[in-house]
Short mmCIF file of C-alpha atoms and ligand atoms in Angstrom, two decimals:
data_model
loop_
_atom_site.label_atom_id
_atom_site.label_comp_id
_atom_site.label_asym_id
_atom_site.label_seq_id
_atom_site.Cartn_x
_atom_site.Cartn_y
_atom_site.Cartn_z
CA MET S 1 30.15 -1.97 16.98
CA SER S 2 27.48 -0.92 19.48
CA PRO S 3 28.30 1.95 21.87
CA PRO S 4 29.46 1.19 25.42
CA LEU S 5 26.64 0.18 27.78
CA VAL S 6 26.26 1.83 31.17
CA VAL S 7 23.93 0.58 33.92
CA GLN S 8 22.81 3.28 36.34
CA LYS S 9 20.71 2.77 39.48
CA PHE S 10 18.83 5.55 41.26
CA GLY S 11 17.71 4.94 44.86
CA GLY S 12 14.46 6.05 46.50
CA SER S 13 15.62 9.47 47.66
CA SER S 14 16.95 10.27 44.16
CA VAL S 15 13.45 9.84 42.66
CA ALA S 16 11.45 10.99 45.72
CA ASP S 17 9.27 13.54 43.88
CA ALA S 18 8.47 14.88 40.41
CA ASP S 19 11.27 17.47 40.49
CA ARG S 20 13.87 14.89 41.44
CA ILE S 21 12.63 12.52 38.74
CA LYS S 22 13.02 15.34 36.20
CA ARG S 23 16.52 16.02 37.50
CA VAL S 24 17.46 12.35 37.11
CA ALA S 25 16.02 12.48 33.58
CA ARG S 26 18.28 15.44 32.75
CA ARG S 27 21.31 13.54 34.02
CA ILE S 28 20.37 10.55 31.89
CA ALA S 29 19.86 12.78 28.85
CA ARG S 30 23.41 14.12 29.34
CA GLU S 31 24.85 10.61 29.54
CA ARG S 32 22.91 9.73 26.39
CA THR S 33 24.37 12.72 24.57
CA ALA S 34 27.81 11.40 25.47
CA GLY S 35 26.92 8.46 23.24
CA ASN S 36 26.42 5.64 25.72
CA ASP S 37 23.69 3.02 25.68
CA LEU S 38 21.84 3.16 28.99
CA VAL S 39 19.93 0.76 31.21
CA VAL S 40 18.53 2.56 34.24
CA VAL S 41 17.28 0.74 37.34
CA VAL S 42 15.02 2.65 39.73
CA SER S 43 13.82 2.15 43.29
CA ALA S 44 10.39 3.22 44.50
CA MET S 45 9.89 6.95 45.16
CA GLY S 46 11.07 8.05 48.64
CA ASP S 47 9.44 6.01 51.38
CA THR S 48 6.90 4.35 49.10
CA THR S 49 7.93 0.79 50.06
CA ASP S 50 7.50 1.58 53.77
CA GLU S 51 4.15 3.24 53.05
CA LEU S 52 2.92 0.21 51.11
CA LEU S 53 4.04 -2.07 53.96
CA GLY S 54 2.15 0.21 56.36
CA LEU S 55 -1.00 0.00 54.25
CA ALA S 56 -0.83 -3.78 54.21
CA ALA S 57 -0.29 -3.82 57.99
CA ALA S 58 -3.36 -1.60 58.42
CA ILE S 59 -5.41 -4.22 56.58
CA THR S 60 -4.04 -7.34 58.25
CA SER S 61 -1.31 -8.36 60.68
CA GLU S 62 -0.38 -11.33 58.49
CA PRO S 63 -0.54 -10.24 54.85
CA ASP S 64 -0.43 -13.00 52.26
CA PRO S 65 3.20 -13.05 50.99
CA ARG S 66 2.13 -13.35 47.35
CA GLU S 67 -0.21 -10.37 47.49
CA LEU S 68 2.36 -8.37 49.45
CA ASP S 69 4.99 -8.87 46.73
CA VAL S 70 2.58 -7.79 43.99
CA LEU S 71 1.79 -4.71 46.08
CA LEU S 72 5.43 -3.81 46.80
CA ALA S 73 6.47 -4.23 43.16
CA THR S 74 4.05 -1.44 42.18
CA GLY S 75 6.31 1.09 43.95
CA GLU S 76 9.06 0.51 41.40
CA HIS S 77 6.55 0.40 38.50
CA GLN S 78 5.46 3.89 39.47
CA SER S 79 8.94 5.44 39.47
CA ALA S 80 10.01 3.62 36.29
CA THR S 81 7.02 4.84 34.28
CA LEU S 82 7.35 8.42 35.56
CA LEU S 83 11.06 8.52 34.71
CA SER S 84 10.30 7.25 31.22
CA MET S 85 7.70 10.02 30.76
CA ALA S 86 10.20 12.60 32.03
CA LEU S 87 12.70 11.42 29.39
CA HIS S 88 10.03 11.63 26.67
CA GLY S 89 9.47 15.22 27.81
CA LEU S 90 13.16 15.92 27.08
CA GLY S 91 12.91 14.29 23.67
CA VAL S 92 14.84 11.20 24.74
CA SER S 93 13.46 7.91 23.48
CA ALA S 94 12.84 5.61 26.46
CA ILE S 95 10.73 2.68 27.66
CA SER S 96 10.00 1.34 31.14
CA LEU S 97 9.96 -2.40 31.81
CA THR S 98 8.86 -4.36 34.88
CA GLY S 99 11.40 -6.78 36.34
CA ALA S 100 9.55 -9.63 34.63
CA GLN S 101 9.60 -7.88 31.24
CA ALA S 102 13.32 -7.27 31.69
CA GLY S 103 13.78 -11.05 32.00
CA ILE S 104 14.73 -11.22 35.66
CA ILE S 105 13.97 -14.75 36.81
CA THR S 106 13.96 -15.52 40.54
CA ASP S 107 13.84 -18.61 42.74
CA GLY S 108 10.26 -17.70 43.66
CA ARG S 109 10.64 -16.98 47.38
CA TYR S 110 8.28 -14.15 48.25
CA GLY S 111 9.86 -11.18 49.98
CA ARG S 112 13.42 -12.45 49.70
CA ALA S 113 13.76 -13.96 46.25
CA ARG S 114 17.17 -14.54 44.74
CA ILE S 115 17.90 -13.93 41.08
CA ALA S 116 18.17 -17.34 39.40
CA GLY S 117 18.94 -16.02 35.92
CA ILE S 118 18.42 -13.16 33.51
CA GLU S 119 17.06 -13.40 29.96
CA PRO S 120 17.73 -9.89 28.71
CA ARG S 121 16.41 -10.32 25.13
CA ARG S 122 13.74 -7.64 25.48
CA VAL S 123 16.20 -5.21 27.08
CA GLN S 124 18.69 -5.79 24.26
CA ALA S 125 16.01 -5.42 21.60
CA GLU S 126 14.87 -2.08 23.04
CA LEU S 127 18.49 -0.88 23.28
CA ARG S 128 18.96 -1.73 19.60
CA THR S 129 16.07 0.57 18.69
CA GLY S 130 17.96 3.39 20.42
CA LYS S 131 15.87 3.60 23.60
CA VAL S 132 17.01 4.20 27.14
CA VAL S 133 15.65 1.16 29.00
CA ILE S 134 14.27 1.87 32.49
CA VAL S 135 13.91 -1.26 34.61
CA ALA S 136 11.79 -1.43 37.77
CA GLY S 137 14.23 -2.59 40.47
CA PHE S 138 13.75 -4.96 43.42
CA GLN S 139 11.66 -7.58 41.57
CA GLY S 140 11.51 -10.44 39.14
CA GLN S 141 9.25 -13.26 38.09
CA SER S 142 9.36 -16.69 39.60
CA ALA S 143 9.79 -18.88 36.52
CA ARG S 144 10.28 -18.91 32.79
CA ALA S 145 6.88 -20.40 31.92
CA SER S 146 4.47 -17.66 30.96
CA ASP S 147 1.27 -19.10 32.44
CA ASP S 148 1.84 -19.46 36.16
CA THR S 149 4.62 -17.02 36.93
CA GLU S 150 4.52 -14.95 40.08
CA ILE S 151 5.94 -11.54 40.93
CA THR S 152 8.58 -11.81 43.64
CA THR S 153 10.64 -9.11 45.38
CA LEU S 154 14.33 -9.30 46.24
CA GLY S 155 14.37 -8.06 49.86
CA ARG S 156 14.90 -4.52 51.15
CA GLY S 157 17.48 -2.60 49.17
CA GLY S 158 17.04 -5.09 46.30
CA SER S 159 17.31 -2.55 43.48
CA ASP S 160 21.07 -2.52 44.04
CA THR S 161 21.07 -6.22 43.20
CA THR S 162 18.90 -5.71 40.12
CA ALA S 163 21.44 -3.19 38.82
CA VAL S 164 24.57 -5.29 39.39
CA ALA S 165 22.89 -8.42 38.01
CA LEU S 166 21.86 -6.57 34.83
CA ALA S 167 25.35 -5.09 34.47
CA ALA S 168 26.83 -8.60 34.67
CA SER S 169 24.30 -10.14 32.32
CA LEU S 170 24.56 -7.39 29.69
CA GLY S 171 28.35 -7.08 29.90
CA ALA S 172 28.11 -3.39 30.84
CA ALA S 173 31.20 -1.21 30.78
CA ARG S 174 30.14 0.57 34.01
CA CYS S 175 27.70 0.03 36.88
CA GLN S 176 26.88 3.22 38.76
CA VAL S 177 24.76 3.32 41.92
CA PHE S 178 23.45 6.86 42.56
CA THR S 179 22.34 7.60 46.11
CA ASP S 180 21.93 10.39 48.68
CA VAL S 181 25.55 10.43 49.89
CA LYS S 182 28.74 10.93 47.86
CA GLY S 183 29.98 7.38 48.17
CA ILE S 184 31.09 4.84 50.76
CA TYR S 185 32.35 6.41 53.98
CA THR S 186 34.38 5.15 56.95
CA ALA S 187 31.09 5.18 58.93
CA ASP S 188 27.50 6.24 58.28
CA PRO S 189 27.99 9.96 57.53
CA ARG S 190 24.58 10.70 59.04
CA LEU S 191 25.79 9.58 62.47
CA VAL S 192 29.51 10.38 62.38
CA ALA S 193 30.23 13.92 61.20
CA LYS S 194 33.95 13.17 60.75
CA ALA S 195 33.33 10.14 58.51
CA ARG S 196 35.63 10.21 55.48
CA GLN S 197 34.69 9.21 51.95
CA LEU S 198 36.78 6.32 50.63
CA PRO S 199 38.00 6.55 47.02
CA VAL S 200 38.13 2.77 46.74
CA ILE S 201 36.95 -0.17 48.84
CA GLY S 202 37.58 -3.87 48.22
CA TYR S 203 34.68 -6.28 47.69
CA GLU S 204 35.48 -8.21 50.85
CA GLU S 205 35.44 -5.17 53.10
CA MET S 206 32.31 -3.74 51.45
CA LEU S 207 30.56 -7.08 51.81
CA GLU S 208 31.35 -7.16 55.53
CA LEU S 209 30.23 -3.55 56.05
CA ALA S 210 26.96 -4.37 54.27
CA HIS S 211 26.52 -7.57 56.30
CA GLN S 212 27.01 -5.61 59.51
CA GLY S 213 24.33 -3.07 58.65
CA ALA S 214 25.72 -0.41 56.26
CA GLN S 215 22.56 -0.17 54.17
CA VAL S 216 24.22 1.86 51.41
CA MET S 217 24.65 -1.34 49.32
CA GLN S 218 22.59 -4.52 49.55
CA VAL S 219 24.78 -7.48 50.56
CA ARG S 220 23.85 -9.54 47.52
CA ALA S 221 24.69 -6.75 45.11
CA VAL S 222 28.25 -6.71 46.46
CA GLU S 223 28.44 -10.52 46.27
CA LEU S 224 27.27 -10.47 42.66
CA GLY S 225 29.73 -7.72 41.79
CA TRP S 226 32.58 -9.69 43.34
CA VAL S 227 31.72 -12.99 41.67
CA ASN S 228 31.34 -11.34 38.25
CA GLY S 229 34.20 -8.84 38.58
CA ILE S 230 31.87 -5.85 38.11
CA VAL S 231 33.37 -2.58 39.36
CA ILE S 232 30.56 -0.73 41.14
CA GLU S 233 30.73 3.04 41.49
CA VAL S 234 28.65 4.53 44.33
CA LEU S 235 28.01 8.25 43.89
CA SER S 236 25.69 11.13 44.67
CA SER S 237 22.71 11.85 42.48
CA PHE S 238 22.58 15.40 43.83
CA GLU S 239 26.03 16.68 42.97
CA ASP S 240 28.71 15.99 40.40
CA ALA S 241 31.53 14.62 42.52
CA PRO S 242 33.75 11.55 42.30
CA GLY S 243 32.21 8.56 44.06
CA THR S 244 33.66 5.40 45.59
CA LEU S 245 34.74 2.42 43.53
CA ILE S 246 33.95 -1.04 44.90
CA ARG S 247 36.40 -3.40 43.25
CA GLU S 248 39.27 -5.81 43.83
CA ASP S 249 41.65 -3.99 46.20
CA PRO S 250 45.24 -5.22 45.90
CA LEU S 251 46.42 -2.85 48.65
CA VAL S 252 44.62 -4.64 51.44
CA GLU S 253 47.64 -6.64 52.66
CA GLN S 254 49.83 -3.61 53.05
CA ARG S 255 47.14 -1.55 54.72
CA ASN S 256 46.38 -3.91 57.56
CA LYS S 257 44.05 -1.71 59.54
CA VAL S 258 40.45 -0.86 60.27
CA ARG S 259 38.76 0.34 57.09
CA GLY S 260 35.39 1.37 58.43
CA LEU S 261 32.65 1.03 61.03
CA ALA S 262 29.19 -0.43 60.56
CA HIS S 263 26.21 -0.41 62.83
CA ASP S 264 22.90 -2.22 62.92
CA ARG S 265 19.79 -1.33 64.89
CA ASN S 266 17.76 -4.15 63.42
CA VAL S 267 18.74 -6.48 66.22
CA ALA S 268 17.22 -7.84 69.44
CA LYS S 269 18.64 -9.94 72.24
CA VAL S 270 16.92 -13.11 73.46
CA THR S 271 17.96 -14.82 76.72
CA ILE S 272 16.77 -18.17 77.96
CA VAL S 273 17.36 -18.09 81.69
CA ALA S 274 18.44 -21.19 83.60
CA VAL S 275 18.14 -23.89 80.96
CA PRO S 276 19.29 -27.39 81.93
CA ASP S 277 22.99 -27.75 81.00
CA ARG S 278 22.93 -31.03 79.06
CA PRO S 279 23.63 -32.31 75.53
CA GLY S 280 20.93 -31.60 72.96
CA VAL S 281 19.53 -28.45 74.55
CA ALA S 282 21.10 -26.07 72.02
CA ARG S 283 19.70 -28.18 69.19
CA SER S 284 16.20 -28.16 70.63
CA ILE S 285 16.34 -24.36 70.73
CA PHE S 286 18.05 -23.53 67.43
CA ASP S 287 16.43 -26.17 65.19
CA PRO S 288 12.93 -24.68 65.51
CA LEU S 289 14.30 -21.16 64.99
CA ALA S 290 16.01 -22.30 61.79
CA GLU S 291 12.81 -23.99 60.63
CA ALA S 292 10.94 -20.73 61.18
CA GLY S 293 13.53 -19.04 58.93
CA ILE S 294 14.92 -16.87 61.75
CA ASN S 295 18.49 -15.72 61.39
CA VAL S 296 20.34 -16.26 64.69
CA ASP S 297 23.59 -14.32 64.92
CA MET S 298 25.69 -13.82 68.07
CA ILE S 299 25.36 -16.68 70.57
CA VAL S 300 26.70 -16.70 74.12
CA GLN S 301 26.31 -19.57 76.57
CA ASN S 302 27.44 -18.74 80.06
CA VAL S 303 29.40 -21.10 82.29
CA GLY S 304 26.89 -23.47 83.91
CA HIS S 305 26.14 -23.45 87.63
CA GLY S 306 24.30 -26.23 89.45
CA GLY S 307 23.36 -27.98 86.21
CA GLU S 308 21.85 -24.82 84.67
CA THR S 309 23.10 -22.16 82.29
CA ASP S 310 21.85 -18.95 80.58
CA LEU S 311 21.81 -18.87 76.81
CA SER S 312 21.70 -15.53 74.95
CA PHE S 313 21.60 -14.79 71.24
CA THR S 314 20.54 -12.10 68.79
CA VAL S 315 17.86 -12.18 66.11
CA PRO S 316 16.80 -9.45 63.65
CA ARG S 317 14.47 -7.09 65.51
CA VAL S 318 11.81 -7.54 62.84
CA GLU S 319 11.79 -11.27 63.63
CA LEU S 320 11.61 -10.94 67.42
CA ALA S 321 7.85 -11.57 67.70
CA LEU S 322 8.15 -14.73 65.61
CA ALA S 323 11.18 -15.86 67.64
CA LYS S 324 9.22 -15.45 70.89
CA LYS S 325 6.24 -17.34 69.51
CA THR S 326 8.55 -20.14 68.35
CA LEU S 327 10.47 -20.37 71.64
CA GLU S 328 7.71 -20.12 74.25
CA PRO S 329 6.60 -23.77 74.02
CA ILE S 330 10.23 -24.94 73.93
CA VAL S 331 11.15 -22.99 77.05
CA ARG S 332 8.23 -24.71 78.84
CA GLU S 333 9.25 -28.11 77.51
CA LEU S 334 12.87 -27.65 78.64
CA ASP S 335 11.71 -26.40 82.02
CA ALA S 336 13.89 -23.28 81.73
CA ARG S 337 13.16 -20.53 84.24
CA ASP S 338 12.40 -17.65 81.89
CA LEU S 339 12.56 -16.17 78.39
CA THR S 340 13.58 -12.51 78.30
CA THR S 341 14.03 -10.21 75.31
CA ASP S 342 15.56 -6.78 74.75
CA ALA S 343 14.88 -4.84 71.55
CA SER S 344 16.76 -1.67 72.58
CA VAL S 345 20.20 -2.96 71.59
CA ALA S 346 22.44 -2.34 68.57
CA LYS S 347 25.56 -3.82 67.03
CA VAL S 348 28.68 -1.86 66.23
CA SER S 349 31.49 -3.39 64.16
CA ILE S 350 35.02 -2.52 63.13
CA VAL S 351 35.79 -3.92 59.66
CA GLY S 352 39.10 -4.39 57.90
CA ALA S 353 40.61 -7.12 55.76
CA GLY S 354 43.85 -7.09 57.76
CA LEU S 355 42.27 -7.58 61.19
CA HIS S 356 42.67 -11.32 61.61
CA ASN S 357 46.44 -11.38 61.74
CA ALA S 358 47.00 -8.07 63.45
CA PRO S 359 47.01 -8.20 67.25
CA GLY S 360 45.67 -5.44 69.46
CA TYR S 361 42.54 -4.37 67.57
CA ALA S 362 40.11 -6.16 69.88
CA ALA S 363 41.77 -4.72 72.98
CA ARG S 364 41.68 -1.23 71.46
CA MET S 365 38.01 -1.57 70.58
CA PHE S 366 37.01 -2.79 74.05
CA GLY S 367 39.19 -0.18 75.77
CA THR S 368 37.71 2.63 73.67
CA LEU S 369 34.16 1.57 74.49
CA ALA S 370 35.03 1.29 78.18
CA ASP S 371 36.56 4.79 78.22
CA ALA S 372 33.41 6.11 76.55
CA GLY S 373 31.31 4.47 79.30
CA VAL S 374 29.69 2.03 76.88
CA ASN S 375 28.92 -1.43 78.27
CA ILE S 376 29.53 -4.41 75.95
CA GLU S 377 26.80 -7.03 76.19
CA MET S 378 28.06 -9.54 73.62
CA ILE S 379 31.05 -9.93 71.31
CA SER S 380 31.58 -11.82 68.08
CA THR S 381 34.44 -11.87 65.60
CA SER S 382 35.31 -13.06 62.12
CA GLU S 383 38.47 -12.79 60.03
CA VAL S 384 37.56 -9.31 58.88
CA ARG S 385 35.57 -7.79 61.76
CA ILE S 386 34.94 -7.48 65.48
CA THR S 387 31.35 -6.81 66.57
CA CYS S 388 30.04 -5.68 69.95
CA MET S 389 26.43 -5.57 71.03
CA ILE S 390 25.64 -2.51 73.14
CA ALA S 391 22.60 -0.53 74.30
CA GLU S 392 21.01 1.31 71.37
CA ALA S 393 21.13 4.54 73.37
CA ASP S 394 24.96 4.33 73.35
CA LEU S 395 25.30 3.77 69.60
CA GLU S 396 26.28 7.24 68.44
CA THR S 397 28.73 7.72 71.33
CA ALA S 398 30.32 4.36 70.50
CA LEU S 399 30.63 5.11 66.77
CA ARG S 400 32.25 8.49 67.34
CA ALA S 401 34.68 7.15 69.96
CA LEU S 402 35.73 4.25 67.71
CA HIS S 403 36.09 6.53 64.68
CA ASP S 404 38.50 8.71 66.68
CA ALA S 405 40.36 5.79 68.27
CA PHE S 406 41.11 4.12 64.94
CA GLU S 407 41.94 7.48 63.30
CA LEU S 408 39.54 6.84 60.46
CA GLU S 409 39.29 10.49 59.45
CA ARG S 410 42.96 10.47 58.42
CA PRO S 411 43.45 9.69 54.72
CA GLU S 412 45.94 6.94 54.07
CA PRO S 413 48.80 7.62 51.66
CA LEU S 414 47.90 4.40 49.87
CA ASP S 415 44.36 5.65 49.33
CA LEU S 416 45.64 8.62 47.43
CA GLY S 417 47.65 6.33 45.17
CA SER S 418 44.78 4.00 44.48
CA ASP S 419 42.44 6.94 43.89
CA ALA S 420 44.63 8.27 41.12
CA ALA S 421 44.97 4.83 39.61
CA ALA S 422 41.25 4.13 39.77
CA VAL S 423 39.63 7.36 38.71
CA GLY S 424 42.32 8.75 36.40
P1 LIG K 1 19.09 4.46 48.33
O1 LIG K 1 17.68 4.89 48.60
O2 LIG K 1 19.78 5.35 47.35
O3 LIG K 1 19.22 3.00 47.99
P2 LIG K 1 19.94 3.90 51.05
O4 LIG K 1 19.17 4.67 52.08
O5 LIG K 1 19.59 2.48 50.84
O6 LIG K 1 19.87 4.73 49.69
O7 LIG K 1 21.50 3.98 51.36
C1 LIG K 1 22.13 5.23 51.55
C2 LIG K 1 22.33 5.51 53.04
O8 LIG K 1 23.23 4.55 53.59
C3 LIG K 1 22.99 6.83 53.34
O9 LIG K 1 22.04 7.87 53.41
C4 LIG K 1 23.68 6.58 54.68
O10 LIG K 1 22.95 7.12 55.77
C5 LIG K 1 23.69 5.06 54.82
N1 LIG K 1 25.02 4.52 55.14
C6 LIG K 1 25.28 3.63 56.14
N2 LIG K 1 26.58 3.35 56.19
C7 LIG K 1 27.19 4.05 55.21
C8 LIG K 1 28.55 4.15 54.77
N3 LIG K 1 29.55 3.48 55.35
N4 LIG K 1 28.82 4.97 53.72
C9 LIG K 1 27.82 5.65 53.11
N5 LIG K 1 26.51 5.59 53.49
C10 LIG K 1 26.19 4.80 54.52
N1 LIG K 2 12.16 -0.02 47.28
C1 LIG K 2 12.84 -1.14 47.89
C2 LIG K 2 13.16 -0.84 49.34
O1 LIG K 2 12.81 0.21 49.84
C3 LIG K 2 14.07 -1.58 47.12
C4 LIG K 2 15.20 -0.56 47.08
O2 LIG K 2 15.02 0.61 47.43
O3 LIG K 2 16.30 -0.96 46.65
O4 LIG K 2 13.73 -1.66 50.01
MG1 LIG K 3 19.28 1.24 49.16
#
């Protein structure tokens, strides 16, 4: 019988320079000594992806999506090869593979490709020869045919998805995501000093936190983990400490409270002032936005006066310029008075699987923000969250006030129980 297989993923800050790469190599060597087979997924070193995007932007304002993906994929090639060399230096047999060589097939959409399938034959063959297999994260190739395949990337944070997808495809015993914090917290620990590390979080709650901006796990990685029943452990690459398990959480019903906060600065508000209040107007605004691939989120239409109404909605901040370009002709066509935008806003969300059938949470959230002097510009809700849009300048005040109001720093007795059950 082959030894248990472990998939480990190391994020950008964990492999930011040569010393950190060597430290990761030592950790891998230890795991190898323990007798496990290892597939290791790496992100690009430090801020490499941002730097490559900056280089492309310095060349052209509209880089060709195909060339941009080939460029971005090199970031992960660099870290994968260097980690492999570091392992060789420790006498550990290892090989680096690009996403394509690892058999990661995507749907071919540049910049936001989805994994369509994995053919892990090469990975398995290398494992059988006793090598640690290092896979460049965040990328795959567009088709199975060898002649006209293209390199495609999986969207920001996509190495998380590479790792969980490989763990599912290879039937790994563990999937560990090493990062620069000790696990999943009740809020971003960089903004909320009192944030508490959670021993366990359910897939549904983690998915919602990720959706609402907690960048610690890419949304699709959590989705893939959930669908395939992969327990994901998020932990620090800088210290040996227990992490957070993302898995099915049977305690959710009894807990019935806010589990964590998420925030998102990648948001902008668009308002169309005084549009005619008649059927078909919303369609003529949102159809073109959808065609342009722009993700519209919160939408508020005010009560109409004198046959006119204001329509506000949010779009990702990075898509604001495209949204404006798309809407300007439509605003003229509809004879609306004005198109205004505000990019200095942010979203803050409370997330918890018990929220939908527990009264009082919305009132508490709004009251807390009011007491903290934070104005709410828009509100949206789902079964597992309540989100408010506020001024970006108020974000940290809002997060700290909400963290206190919902007593998130206080460990729950049930957490202790599930911790023991999960880690022990
Ligand atoms: P990596 O480079 O390892 O992929 P990321 O920067 O993508 O790391 O994600 C880790 C960061 O996510 C942390 O440094 C932290 O600031 C942020 N973060 C946001 N929300 C949370 C949360 N609820 N728990 C833990 N980290 C969070
Ligand atoms: N390097 C890519 C990014 O910065 C992918 C990742 O880190 O997961 O988004
Ligand atoms: Mg990440």
